[in-house]
Coordinates of C-alpha atoms and ligand atoms in Angstrom, one line a residue:
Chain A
X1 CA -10.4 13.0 20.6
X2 CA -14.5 12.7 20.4
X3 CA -13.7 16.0 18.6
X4 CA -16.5 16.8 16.3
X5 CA -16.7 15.8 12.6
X6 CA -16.3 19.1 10.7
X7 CA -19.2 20.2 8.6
X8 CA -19.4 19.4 5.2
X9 CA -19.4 22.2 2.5
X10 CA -22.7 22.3 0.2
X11 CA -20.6 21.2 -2.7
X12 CA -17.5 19.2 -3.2
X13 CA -16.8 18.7 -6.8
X14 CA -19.4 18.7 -10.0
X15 CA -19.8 15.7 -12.1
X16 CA -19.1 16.4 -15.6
X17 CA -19.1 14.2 -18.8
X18 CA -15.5 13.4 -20.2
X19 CA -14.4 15.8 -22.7
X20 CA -12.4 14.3 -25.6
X21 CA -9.3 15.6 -25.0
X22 CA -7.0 17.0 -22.2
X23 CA -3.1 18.5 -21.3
X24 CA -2.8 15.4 -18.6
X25 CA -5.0 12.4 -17.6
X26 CA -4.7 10.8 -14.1
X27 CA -5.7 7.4 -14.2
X28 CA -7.0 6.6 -10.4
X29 CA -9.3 8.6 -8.3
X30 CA -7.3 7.6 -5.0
X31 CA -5.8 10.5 -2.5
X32 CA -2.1 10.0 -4.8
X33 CA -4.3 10.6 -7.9
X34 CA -6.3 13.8 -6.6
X35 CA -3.5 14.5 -4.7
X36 CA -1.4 14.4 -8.2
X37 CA -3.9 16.8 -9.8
X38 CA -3.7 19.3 -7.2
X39 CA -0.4 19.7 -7.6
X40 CA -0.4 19.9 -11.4
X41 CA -2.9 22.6 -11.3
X42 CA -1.5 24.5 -8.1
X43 CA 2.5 24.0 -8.5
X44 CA 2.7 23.9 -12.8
X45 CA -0.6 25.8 -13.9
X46 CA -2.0 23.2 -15.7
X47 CA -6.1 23.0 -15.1
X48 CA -7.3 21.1 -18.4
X49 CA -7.0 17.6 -16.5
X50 CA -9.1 14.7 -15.8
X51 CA -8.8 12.0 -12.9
X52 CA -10.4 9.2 -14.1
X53 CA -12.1 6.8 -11.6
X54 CA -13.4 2.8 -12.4
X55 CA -15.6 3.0 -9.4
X56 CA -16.7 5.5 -6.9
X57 CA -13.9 8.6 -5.9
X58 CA -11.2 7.3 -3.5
X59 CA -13.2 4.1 -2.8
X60 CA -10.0 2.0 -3.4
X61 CA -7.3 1.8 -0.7
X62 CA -8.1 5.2 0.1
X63 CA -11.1 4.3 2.0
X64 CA -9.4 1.5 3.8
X65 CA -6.2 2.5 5.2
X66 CA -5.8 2.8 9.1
X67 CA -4.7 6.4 8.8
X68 CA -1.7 6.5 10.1
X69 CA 1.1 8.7 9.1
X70 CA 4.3 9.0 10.3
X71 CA 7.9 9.6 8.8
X72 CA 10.3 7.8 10.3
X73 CA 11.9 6.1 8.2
X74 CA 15.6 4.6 7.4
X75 CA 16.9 5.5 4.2
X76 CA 17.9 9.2 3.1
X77 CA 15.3 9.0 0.3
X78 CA 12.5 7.8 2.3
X79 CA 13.1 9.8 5.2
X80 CA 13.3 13.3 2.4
X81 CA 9.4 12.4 0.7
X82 CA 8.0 10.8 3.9
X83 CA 9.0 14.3 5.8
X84 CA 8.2 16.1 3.3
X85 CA 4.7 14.8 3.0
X86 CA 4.7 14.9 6.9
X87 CA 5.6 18.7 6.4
X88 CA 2.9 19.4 3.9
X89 CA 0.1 17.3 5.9
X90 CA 1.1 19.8 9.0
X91 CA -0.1 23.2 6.8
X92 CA -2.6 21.3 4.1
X93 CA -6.1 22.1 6.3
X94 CA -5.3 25.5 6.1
X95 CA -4.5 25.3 2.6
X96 CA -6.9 23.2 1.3
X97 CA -9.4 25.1 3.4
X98 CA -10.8 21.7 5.1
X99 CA -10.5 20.4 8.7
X100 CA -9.5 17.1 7.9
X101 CA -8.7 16.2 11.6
X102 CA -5.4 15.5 11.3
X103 CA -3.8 14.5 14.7
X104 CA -0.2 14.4 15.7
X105 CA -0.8 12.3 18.6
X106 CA 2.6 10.5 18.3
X107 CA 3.6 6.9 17.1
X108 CA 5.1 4.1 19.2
X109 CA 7.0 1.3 17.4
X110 CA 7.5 -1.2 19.5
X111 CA 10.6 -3.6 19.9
X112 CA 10.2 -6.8 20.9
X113 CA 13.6 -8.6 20.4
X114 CA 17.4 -7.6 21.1
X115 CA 17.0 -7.2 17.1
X116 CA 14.1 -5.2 17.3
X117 CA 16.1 -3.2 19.7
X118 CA 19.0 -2.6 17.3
X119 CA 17.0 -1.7 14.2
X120 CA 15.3 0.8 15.8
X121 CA 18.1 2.6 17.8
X122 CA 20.0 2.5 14.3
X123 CA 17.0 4.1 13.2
X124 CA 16.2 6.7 15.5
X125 CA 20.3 7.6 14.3
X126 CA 19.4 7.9 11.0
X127 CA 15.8 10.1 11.5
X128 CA 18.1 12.6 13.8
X129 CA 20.1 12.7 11.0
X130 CA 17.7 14.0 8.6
X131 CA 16.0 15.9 11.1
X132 CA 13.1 13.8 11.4
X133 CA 12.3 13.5 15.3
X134 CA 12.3 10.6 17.3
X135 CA 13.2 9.7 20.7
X136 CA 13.9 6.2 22.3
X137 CA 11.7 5.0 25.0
X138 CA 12.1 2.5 27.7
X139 CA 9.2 0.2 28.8
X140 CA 8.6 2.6 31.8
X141 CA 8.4 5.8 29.3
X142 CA 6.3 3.5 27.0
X143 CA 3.9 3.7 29.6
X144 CA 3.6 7.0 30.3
X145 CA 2.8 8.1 26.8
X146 CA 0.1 5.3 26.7
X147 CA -0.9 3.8 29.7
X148 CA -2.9 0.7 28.2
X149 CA 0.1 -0.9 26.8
X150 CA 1.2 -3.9 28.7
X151 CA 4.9 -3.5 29.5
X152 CA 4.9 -6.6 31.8
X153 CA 8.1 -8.7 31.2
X154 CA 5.8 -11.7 31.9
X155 CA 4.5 -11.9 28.4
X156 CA 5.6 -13.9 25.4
X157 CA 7.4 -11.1 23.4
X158 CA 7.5 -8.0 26.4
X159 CA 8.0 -4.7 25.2
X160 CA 12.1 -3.9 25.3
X161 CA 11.3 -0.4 24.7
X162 CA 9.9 1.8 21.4
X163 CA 10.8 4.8 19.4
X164 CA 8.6 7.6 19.5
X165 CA 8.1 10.2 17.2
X166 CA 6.0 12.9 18.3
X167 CA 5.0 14.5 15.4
X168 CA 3.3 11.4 13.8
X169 CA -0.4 10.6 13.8
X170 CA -3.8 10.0 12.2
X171 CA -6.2 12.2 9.9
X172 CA -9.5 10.8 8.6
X173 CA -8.9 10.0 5.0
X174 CA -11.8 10.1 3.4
X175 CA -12.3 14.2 4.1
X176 CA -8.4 14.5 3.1
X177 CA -9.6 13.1 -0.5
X178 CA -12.5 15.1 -0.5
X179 CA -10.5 18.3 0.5
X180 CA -8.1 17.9 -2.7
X181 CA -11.2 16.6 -4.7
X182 CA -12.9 19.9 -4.0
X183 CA -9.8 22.3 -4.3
X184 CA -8.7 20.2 -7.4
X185 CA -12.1 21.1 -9.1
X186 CA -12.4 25.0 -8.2
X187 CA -9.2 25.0 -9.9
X188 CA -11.1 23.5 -12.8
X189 CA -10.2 20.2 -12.8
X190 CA -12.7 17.5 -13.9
X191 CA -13.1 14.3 -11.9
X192 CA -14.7 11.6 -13.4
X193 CA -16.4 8.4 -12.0
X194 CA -17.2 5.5 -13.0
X195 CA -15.3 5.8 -16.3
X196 CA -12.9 2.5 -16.4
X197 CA -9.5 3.1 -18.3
X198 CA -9.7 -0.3 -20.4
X199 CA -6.5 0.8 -23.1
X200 CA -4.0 2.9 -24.2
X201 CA -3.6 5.1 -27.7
X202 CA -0.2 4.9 -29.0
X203 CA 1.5 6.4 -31.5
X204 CA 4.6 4.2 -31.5
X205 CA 5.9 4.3 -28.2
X206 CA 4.1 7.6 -27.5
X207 CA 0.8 7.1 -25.6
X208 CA -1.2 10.2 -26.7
X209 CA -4.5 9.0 -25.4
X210 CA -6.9 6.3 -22.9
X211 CA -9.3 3.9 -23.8
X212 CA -12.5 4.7 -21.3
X213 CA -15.6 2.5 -20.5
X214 CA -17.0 5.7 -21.8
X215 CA -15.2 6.3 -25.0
X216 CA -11.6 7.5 -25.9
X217 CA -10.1 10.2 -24.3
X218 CA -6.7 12.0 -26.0
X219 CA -3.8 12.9 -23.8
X220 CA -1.1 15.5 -23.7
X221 CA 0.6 13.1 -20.3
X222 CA -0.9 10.3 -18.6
X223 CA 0.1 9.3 -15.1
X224 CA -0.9 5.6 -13.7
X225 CA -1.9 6.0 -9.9
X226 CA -3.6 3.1 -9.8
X227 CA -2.1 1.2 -6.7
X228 CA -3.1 -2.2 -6.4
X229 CA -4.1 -2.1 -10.3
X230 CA -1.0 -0.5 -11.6
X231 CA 0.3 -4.4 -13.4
X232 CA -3.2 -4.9 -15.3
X233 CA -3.0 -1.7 -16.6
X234 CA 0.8 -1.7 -17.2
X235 CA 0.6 -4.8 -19.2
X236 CA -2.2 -3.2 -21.0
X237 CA 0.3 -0.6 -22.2
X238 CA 2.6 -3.3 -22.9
X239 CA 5.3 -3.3 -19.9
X240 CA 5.7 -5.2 -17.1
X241 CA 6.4 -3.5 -13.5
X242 CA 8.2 -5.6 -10.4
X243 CA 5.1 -5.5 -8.1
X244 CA 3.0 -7.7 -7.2
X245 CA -0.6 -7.5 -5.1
X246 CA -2.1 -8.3 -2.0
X247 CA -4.7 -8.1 -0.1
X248 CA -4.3 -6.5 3.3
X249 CA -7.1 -5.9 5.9
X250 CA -7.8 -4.2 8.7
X251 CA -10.9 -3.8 11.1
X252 CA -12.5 -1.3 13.6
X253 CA -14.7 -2.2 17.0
X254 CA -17.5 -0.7 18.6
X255 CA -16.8 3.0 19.8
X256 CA -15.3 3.4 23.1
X257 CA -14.3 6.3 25.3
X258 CA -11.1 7.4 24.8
X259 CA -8.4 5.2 25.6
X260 CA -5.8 5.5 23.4
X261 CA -3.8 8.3 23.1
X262 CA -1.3 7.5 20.4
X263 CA -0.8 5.3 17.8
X264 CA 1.2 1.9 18.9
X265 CA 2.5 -0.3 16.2
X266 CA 4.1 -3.6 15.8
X267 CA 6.4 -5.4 13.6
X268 CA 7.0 -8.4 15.8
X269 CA 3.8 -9.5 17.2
X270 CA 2.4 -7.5 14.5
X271 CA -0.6 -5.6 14.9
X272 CA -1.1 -1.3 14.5
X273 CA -3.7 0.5 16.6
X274 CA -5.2 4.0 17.3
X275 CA -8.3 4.7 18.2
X276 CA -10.8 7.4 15.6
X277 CA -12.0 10.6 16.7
X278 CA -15.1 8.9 17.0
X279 CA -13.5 6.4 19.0
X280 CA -13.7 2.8 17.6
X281 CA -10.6 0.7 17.7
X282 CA -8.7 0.9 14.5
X283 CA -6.6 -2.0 14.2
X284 CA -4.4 -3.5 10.7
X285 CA -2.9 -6.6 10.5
X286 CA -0.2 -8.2 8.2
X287 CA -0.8 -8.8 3.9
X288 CA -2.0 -12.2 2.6
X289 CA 1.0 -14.0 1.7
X290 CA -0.6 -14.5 -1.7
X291 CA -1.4 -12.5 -4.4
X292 CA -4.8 -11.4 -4.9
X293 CA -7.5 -8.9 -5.8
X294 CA -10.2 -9.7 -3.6
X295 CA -11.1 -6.9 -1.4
X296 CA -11.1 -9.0 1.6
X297 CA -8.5 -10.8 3.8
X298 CA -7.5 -14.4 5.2
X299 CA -10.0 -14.9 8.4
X300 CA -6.3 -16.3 10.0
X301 CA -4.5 -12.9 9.6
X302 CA -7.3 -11.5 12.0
X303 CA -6.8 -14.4 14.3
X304 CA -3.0 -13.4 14.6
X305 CA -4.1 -9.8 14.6
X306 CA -6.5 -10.5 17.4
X307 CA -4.0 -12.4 19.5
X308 CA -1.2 -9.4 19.0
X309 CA -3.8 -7.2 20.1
X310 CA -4.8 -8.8 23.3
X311 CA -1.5 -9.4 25.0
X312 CA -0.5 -6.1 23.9
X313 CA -3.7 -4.6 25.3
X314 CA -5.5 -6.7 27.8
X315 CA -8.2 -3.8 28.1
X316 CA -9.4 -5.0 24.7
X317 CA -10.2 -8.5 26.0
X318 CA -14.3 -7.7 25.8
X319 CA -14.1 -5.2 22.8
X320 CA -16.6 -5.7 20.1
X321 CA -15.7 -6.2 16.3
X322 CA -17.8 -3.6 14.5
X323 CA -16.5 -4.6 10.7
X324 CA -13.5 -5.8 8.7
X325 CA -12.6 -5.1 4.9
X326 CA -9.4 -5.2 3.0
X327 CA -7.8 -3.0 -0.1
X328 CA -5.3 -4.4 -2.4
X329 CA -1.9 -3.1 -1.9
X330 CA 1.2 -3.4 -4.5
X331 CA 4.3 -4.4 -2.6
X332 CA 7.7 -4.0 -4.4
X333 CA 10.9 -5.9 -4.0
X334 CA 12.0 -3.5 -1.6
X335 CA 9.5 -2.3 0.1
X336 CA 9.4 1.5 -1.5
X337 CA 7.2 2.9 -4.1
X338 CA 8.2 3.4 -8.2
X339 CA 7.4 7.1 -9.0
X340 CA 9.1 8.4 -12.5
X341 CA 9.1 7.3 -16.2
X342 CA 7.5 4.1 -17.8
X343 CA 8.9 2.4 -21.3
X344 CA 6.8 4.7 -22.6
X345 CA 7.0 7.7 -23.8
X346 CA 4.3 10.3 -22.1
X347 CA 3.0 7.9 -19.8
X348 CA 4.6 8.1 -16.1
X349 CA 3.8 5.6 -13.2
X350 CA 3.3 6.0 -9.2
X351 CA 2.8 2.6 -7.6
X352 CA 4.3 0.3 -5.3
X353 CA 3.7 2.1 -1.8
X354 CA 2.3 -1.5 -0.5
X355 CA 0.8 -0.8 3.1
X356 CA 2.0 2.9 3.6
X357 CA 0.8 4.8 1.1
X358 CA -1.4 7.3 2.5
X359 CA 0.9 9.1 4.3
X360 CA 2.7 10.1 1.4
X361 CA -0.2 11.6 -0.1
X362 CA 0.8 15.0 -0.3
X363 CA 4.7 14.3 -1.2
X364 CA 3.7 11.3 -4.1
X365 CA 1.5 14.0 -5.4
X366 CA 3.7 16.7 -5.7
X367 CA 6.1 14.3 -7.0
X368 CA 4.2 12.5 -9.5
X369 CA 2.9 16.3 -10.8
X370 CA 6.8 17.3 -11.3
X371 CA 7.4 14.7 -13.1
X372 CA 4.4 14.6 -15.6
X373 CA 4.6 18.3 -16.0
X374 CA 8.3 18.1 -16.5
X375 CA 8.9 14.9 -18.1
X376 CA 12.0 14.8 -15.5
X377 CA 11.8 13.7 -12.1
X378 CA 11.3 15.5 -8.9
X379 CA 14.4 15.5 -6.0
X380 CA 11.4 13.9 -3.8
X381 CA 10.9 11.0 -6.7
X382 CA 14.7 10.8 -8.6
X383 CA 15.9 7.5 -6.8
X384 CA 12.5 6.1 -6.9
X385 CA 12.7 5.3 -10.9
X386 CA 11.8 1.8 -12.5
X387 CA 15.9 2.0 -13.1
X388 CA 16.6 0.9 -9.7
X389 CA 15.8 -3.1 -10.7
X390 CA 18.0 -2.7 -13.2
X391 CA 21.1 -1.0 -11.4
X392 CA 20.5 -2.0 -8.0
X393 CA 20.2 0.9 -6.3
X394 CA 17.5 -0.6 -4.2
X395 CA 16.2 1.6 -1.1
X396 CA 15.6 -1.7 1.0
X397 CA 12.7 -0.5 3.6
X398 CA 11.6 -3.9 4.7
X399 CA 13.0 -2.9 8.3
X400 CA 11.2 0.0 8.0
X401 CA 8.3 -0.4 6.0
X402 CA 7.7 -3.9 5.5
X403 CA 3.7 -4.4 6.6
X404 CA 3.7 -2.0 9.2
X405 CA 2.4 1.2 8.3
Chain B
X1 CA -10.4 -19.4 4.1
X2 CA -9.1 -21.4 1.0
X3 CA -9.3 -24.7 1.4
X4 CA -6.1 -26.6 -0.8
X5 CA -5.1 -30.0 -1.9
X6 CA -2.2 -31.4 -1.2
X7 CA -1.2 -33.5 -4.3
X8 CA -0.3 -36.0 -1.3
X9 CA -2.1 -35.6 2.1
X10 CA -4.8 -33.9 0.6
X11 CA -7.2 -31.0 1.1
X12 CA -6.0 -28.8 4.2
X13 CA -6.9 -25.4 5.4
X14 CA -4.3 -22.3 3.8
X15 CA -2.6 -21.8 7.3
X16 CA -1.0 -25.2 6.6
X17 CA 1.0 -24.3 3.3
X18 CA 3.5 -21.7 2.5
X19 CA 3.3 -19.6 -0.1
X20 CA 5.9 -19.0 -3.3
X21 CA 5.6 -16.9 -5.8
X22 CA 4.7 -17.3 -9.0
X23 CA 5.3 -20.7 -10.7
X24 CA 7.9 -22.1 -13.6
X25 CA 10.0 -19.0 -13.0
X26 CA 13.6 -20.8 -14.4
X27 CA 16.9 -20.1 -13.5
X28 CA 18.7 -18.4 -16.4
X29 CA 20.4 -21.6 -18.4
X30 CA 23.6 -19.2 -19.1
X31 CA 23.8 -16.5 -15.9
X32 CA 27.1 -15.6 -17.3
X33 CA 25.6 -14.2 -20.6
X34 CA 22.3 -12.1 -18.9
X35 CA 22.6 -8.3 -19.3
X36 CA 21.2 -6.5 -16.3
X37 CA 17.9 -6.2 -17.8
X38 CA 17.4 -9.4 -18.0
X39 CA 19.1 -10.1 -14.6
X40 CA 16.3 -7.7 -13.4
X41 CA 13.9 -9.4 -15.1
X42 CA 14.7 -12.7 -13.7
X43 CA 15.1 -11.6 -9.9
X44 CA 12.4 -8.5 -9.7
X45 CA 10.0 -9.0 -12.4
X46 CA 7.2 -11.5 -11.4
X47 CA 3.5 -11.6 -13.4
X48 CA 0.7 -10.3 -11.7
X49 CA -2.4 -10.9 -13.7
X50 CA -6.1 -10.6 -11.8
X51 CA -7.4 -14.0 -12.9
X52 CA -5.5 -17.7 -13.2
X53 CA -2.6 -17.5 -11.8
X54 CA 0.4 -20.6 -11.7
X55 CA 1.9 -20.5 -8.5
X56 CA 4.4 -22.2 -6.1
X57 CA 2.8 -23.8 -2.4
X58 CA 4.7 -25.8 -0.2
X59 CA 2.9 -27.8 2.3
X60 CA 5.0 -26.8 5.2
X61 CA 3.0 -28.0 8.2
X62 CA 2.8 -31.3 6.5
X63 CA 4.7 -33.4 4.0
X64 CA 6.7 -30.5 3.6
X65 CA 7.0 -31.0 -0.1
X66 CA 6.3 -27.9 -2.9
X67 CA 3.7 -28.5 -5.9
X68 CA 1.5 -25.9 -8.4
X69 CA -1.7 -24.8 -8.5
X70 CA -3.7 -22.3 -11.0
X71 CA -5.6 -20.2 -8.5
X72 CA -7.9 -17.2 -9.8
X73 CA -6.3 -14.1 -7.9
X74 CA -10.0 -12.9 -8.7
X75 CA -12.1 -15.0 -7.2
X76 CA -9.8 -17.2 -5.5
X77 CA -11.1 -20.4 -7.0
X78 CA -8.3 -23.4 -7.5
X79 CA -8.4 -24.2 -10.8
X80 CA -5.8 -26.9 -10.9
X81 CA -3.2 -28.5 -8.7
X82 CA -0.4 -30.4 -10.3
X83 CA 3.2 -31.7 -9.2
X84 CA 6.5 -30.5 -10.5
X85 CA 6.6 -33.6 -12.3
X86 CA 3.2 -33.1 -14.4
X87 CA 3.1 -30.7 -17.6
X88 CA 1.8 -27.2 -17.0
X89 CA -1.7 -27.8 -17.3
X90 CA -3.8 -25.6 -20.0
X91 CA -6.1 -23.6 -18.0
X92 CA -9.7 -24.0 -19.2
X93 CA -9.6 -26.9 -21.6
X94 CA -12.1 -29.6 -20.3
X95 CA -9.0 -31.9 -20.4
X96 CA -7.3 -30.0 -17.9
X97 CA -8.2 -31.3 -14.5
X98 CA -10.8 -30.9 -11.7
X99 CA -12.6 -28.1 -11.7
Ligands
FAD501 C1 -6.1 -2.1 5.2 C2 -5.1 -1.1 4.7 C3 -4.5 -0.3 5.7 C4 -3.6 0.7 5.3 N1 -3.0 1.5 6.3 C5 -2.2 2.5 6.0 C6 -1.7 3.4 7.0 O1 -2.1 3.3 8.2 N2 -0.9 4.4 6.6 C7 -0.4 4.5 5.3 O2 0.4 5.4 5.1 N3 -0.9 3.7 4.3 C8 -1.8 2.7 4.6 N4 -2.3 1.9 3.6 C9 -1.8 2.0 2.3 C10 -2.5 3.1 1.5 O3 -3.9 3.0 1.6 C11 -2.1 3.1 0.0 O4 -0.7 3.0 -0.1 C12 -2.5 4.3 -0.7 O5 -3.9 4.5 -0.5 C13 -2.2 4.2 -2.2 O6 -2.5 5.3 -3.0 P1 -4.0 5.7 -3.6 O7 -4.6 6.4 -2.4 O8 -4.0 6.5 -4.8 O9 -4.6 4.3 -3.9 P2 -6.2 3.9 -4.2 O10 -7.0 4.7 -3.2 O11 -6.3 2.5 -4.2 O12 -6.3 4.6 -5.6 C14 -6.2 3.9 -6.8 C15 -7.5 4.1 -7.6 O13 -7.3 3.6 -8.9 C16 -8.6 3.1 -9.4 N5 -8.4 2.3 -10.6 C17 -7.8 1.1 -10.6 N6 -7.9 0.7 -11.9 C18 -8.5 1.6 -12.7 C19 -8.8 1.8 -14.0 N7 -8.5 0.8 -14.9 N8 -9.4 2.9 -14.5 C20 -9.7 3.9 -13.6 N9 -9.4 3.8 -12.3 C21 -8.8 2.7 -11.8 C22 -9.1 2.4 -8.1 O14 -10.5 2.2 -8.2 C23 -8.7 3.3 -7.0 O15 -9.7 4.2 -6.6 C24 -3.2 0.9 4.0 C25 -3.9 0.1 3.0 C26 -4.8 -0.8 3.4 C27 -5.5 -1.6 2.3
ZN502 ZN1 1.3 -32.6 1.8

């Protein structure tokens, strides 16, 4: 911690003018788009791309997220792209050629109920199975990987124990985009702001091109990685996808000396927190229970946020709010991400990954690049298909996923 | 902080209703004769759009009773609140309520 922020290279990308046509199109400049483009240029050879961006590169959820990756989850699919991301995050400073200060400082999920209990023993099974690590902790052990949690059985909802797995942690997002932003345009891949996709071309049920706020661009494959967005410009193409969107918010205080030495997360009394390598509090919170697009959260969620916070960490009680904001996530009926095919032919969708996202970044990428190269799915992404609704083969990751990140 | 209106007790901070979904989403007349497509459809498939949006509140902390309202998922603004009992108001006709 208080490590230095790496130095910025003189240049990170150019900033060219759309050309009129290209092999594939990435609609959404977010780390899953870059990420996405990376991996069609390094893994299939393809380098006439664009990533189109509405606004400014990765200022979407990209810029908001809390950080934290991790890759323990509960089903056999999750636990395969989650670790596999978790995998690539471990060698992708070297390969990317960028310090992106990523941090395996560990992650603590707390349980605060016999149920919580259960759920997380079951899945601390499951993650051993699929050689994901993880460890169960009693209060006591609790305390000795980080000593500011309040194990106290005096407390509304005291802290029955946690798993712990090692290996998770935080990097600082916006220098992972820019690292595949950079390495996506040496490979000559051009990224393109403020250029809003408004349409599709068709050619019956083909799309062979994009709409743009500045002018039309033809398309050999388009992928949709537009998170929280992904509906408007579905129905746009003329489909409808089973997500829906949310805002969720987080907030950071004033910086502190180091404190924290992990990440600690909650389900049950629900709040997340690590502390930057600058050393503000990074806390998230749960999603508005409504839909929405504004970029900003219920003043209530904090309150319940706050309230988490403190009992879980009394040391808090006289930190300072710096700033809040919110991004807008796309939750799915069961809490995983839609990666594969759309109705239509040439155009392939990645959405859905709600609140936890970002630490698929690497593995949605290579995914999503597989499967636009292709036209077939990838191992990573096969049970992650729009066909799921339809034949049930839901991967339910509520327990798992749910708003916790 | 959106402030709503009860079609009954009145206006009453958010924290005081529940939220539900998307509104005048019908059970299938004939469940026996969907396809699972449309079964999909019916239990996955909700709209999403980013502007007026007919949903579903119940106003749990207090009468406890569930009613409509067209809320702009933009800019949060209520456009109208009806009851189940009222027809599905046109959004933006002058006819069509308090704005
Ligand atoms: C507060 C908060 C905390 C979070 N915490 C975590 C966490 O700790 N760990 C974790 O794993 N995940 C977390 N997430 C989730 C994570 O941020 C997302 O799942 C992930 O960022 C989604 O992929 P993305 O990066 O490509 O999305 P984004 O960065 O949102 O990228 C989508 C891009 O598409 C662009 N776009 C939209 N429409 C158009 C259009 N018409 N034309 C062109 N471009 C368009 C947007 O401007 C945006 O830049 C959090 C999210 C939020 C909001
Ligand atoms: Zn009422």
């Amino acid at each position: 911690m208080a490590k230095l922020l790496p130095e910025h290279p003189a240049w990170l990308w150019r900033d060219p003018d759309p050309k009129s046509s290209y092999d594939a199109v990435v609609v959404g400049g977010g780390g899953h788009g870059l990420a996405t483009a990376y991996y069609l240029a390094k893994n299939h050879g393809m380098t006439n791309i664009a990533v189109l961006e509405k606004g400014w590169l990765a200022g979407g959820n990209m810029a908001r997220n809390t950080t934290i990756i991790r890759s323990n989850y509960l089903w056999d699919e999750s636990a395969a792209i989650y670790e596999f991301s978790l995998k690539q995050w471990e060698q992708l400073p070297a390969e990317l050629d960028y310090d992106f200060l990523f941090s395996q400082r560990g992650v603590l999920n707390l349980a605060h109920t016999l149920q919580d209990v259960r759920e997380a023993t079951r899945r601390i099974n499951a993650n051993r199975l699929n050689r994901v690590d993880a460890e169960w902790l009693e209060p006591d052990e609790v305390a000795k990987v980080c000593p500011i949690v309040n194990v106290s059985q005096d407390v509304r909802y005291p802290v029955l124990g946690a798993t712990f797995q090692p290996r998770a942690g935080i990097a600082k997002h916006d220098h992972v985009a820019w690292a595949f932003a950079r390495a996506c345009d040496a490979m000559g891949v051009d990224i393109i702001q403020n250029c809003e996709v408004t349409g599709f071309i068709k050619d019956g049920d083909r799309v062979v091109g994009v709409e743009t706020s500045r002018g039309r661009i033809n398309a050999g494959t388009v992928g949709l990685v537009a998170a929280g967005h992904s509906t408007v410009l579905a129905e746009k193409a003329g489909f409808r996808l089973p997500v829906q969107s949310h805002p969720l918010q987080a907030l950071v205080s004033e910086l502190y000396e180091p404190v924290h030495p992990t990440v600690v997360m909650s389900n049950h009394v629900h709040v997340y927190v690590s502390q930057a390598h600058k050393g503000e509090l990074v806390m998230g919170a749960g999603v508005d229970a409504y839909n929405g697009y504004g970029q900003r959260g219920s003043f209530h969620v904090i309150e319940h946020q706050m309230a988490a916070a403190l009992e879980l960490f009394p040391i808090f009680g006289r930190a300072r709010l710096l700033r809040t904001w919110g991004g807008i996530v796309d939750v799915s009926p069961d809490a995983s991400p839609v990666i594969g095919p759309t109705p239509l032919e040439n155009l392939y969708i990645n959405c859905g990954w709600g609140t936890g996202g970002f630490k698929a970044t690497p593995g949605a990428g290579w995914a999503m690049a597989h499967t636009m190269a292709t036209g077939e799915p990838h191992d990573l992404n096969r049970a992650f298909g729009l066909e799921r609704f339809v034949s049930g083969a839901l991967i339910d990751e509520h327990g798992a996923a749910a708003v916790a990140h | 902080m959106m402030l709503l209106t009860c079609p009954w007790c009145g206006p009453r901070d958010e924290t005081e209703y529940h939220y539900g979904g998307q509104a005048h989403v019908a059970y299938p007349e004939n469940p026996s004769d969907l396809s699972d497509e449309e079964w999909a459809e019916y239990l996955f498939f909700r709209d999403n759009p980013k502007g007026p949006f007919a949903e579903r509140w119940s106003h749990s902390a207090g009468c406890r009773r569930w009613f409509n309202v067209v809320r702009d998922t933009a800019t949060y603004e209520v456009l109208e609140v009806y009851t189940n009992a009222d027809p599905r108001p046109v959004v933006g006709s002058p006819a069509g309520g308090s704005r």
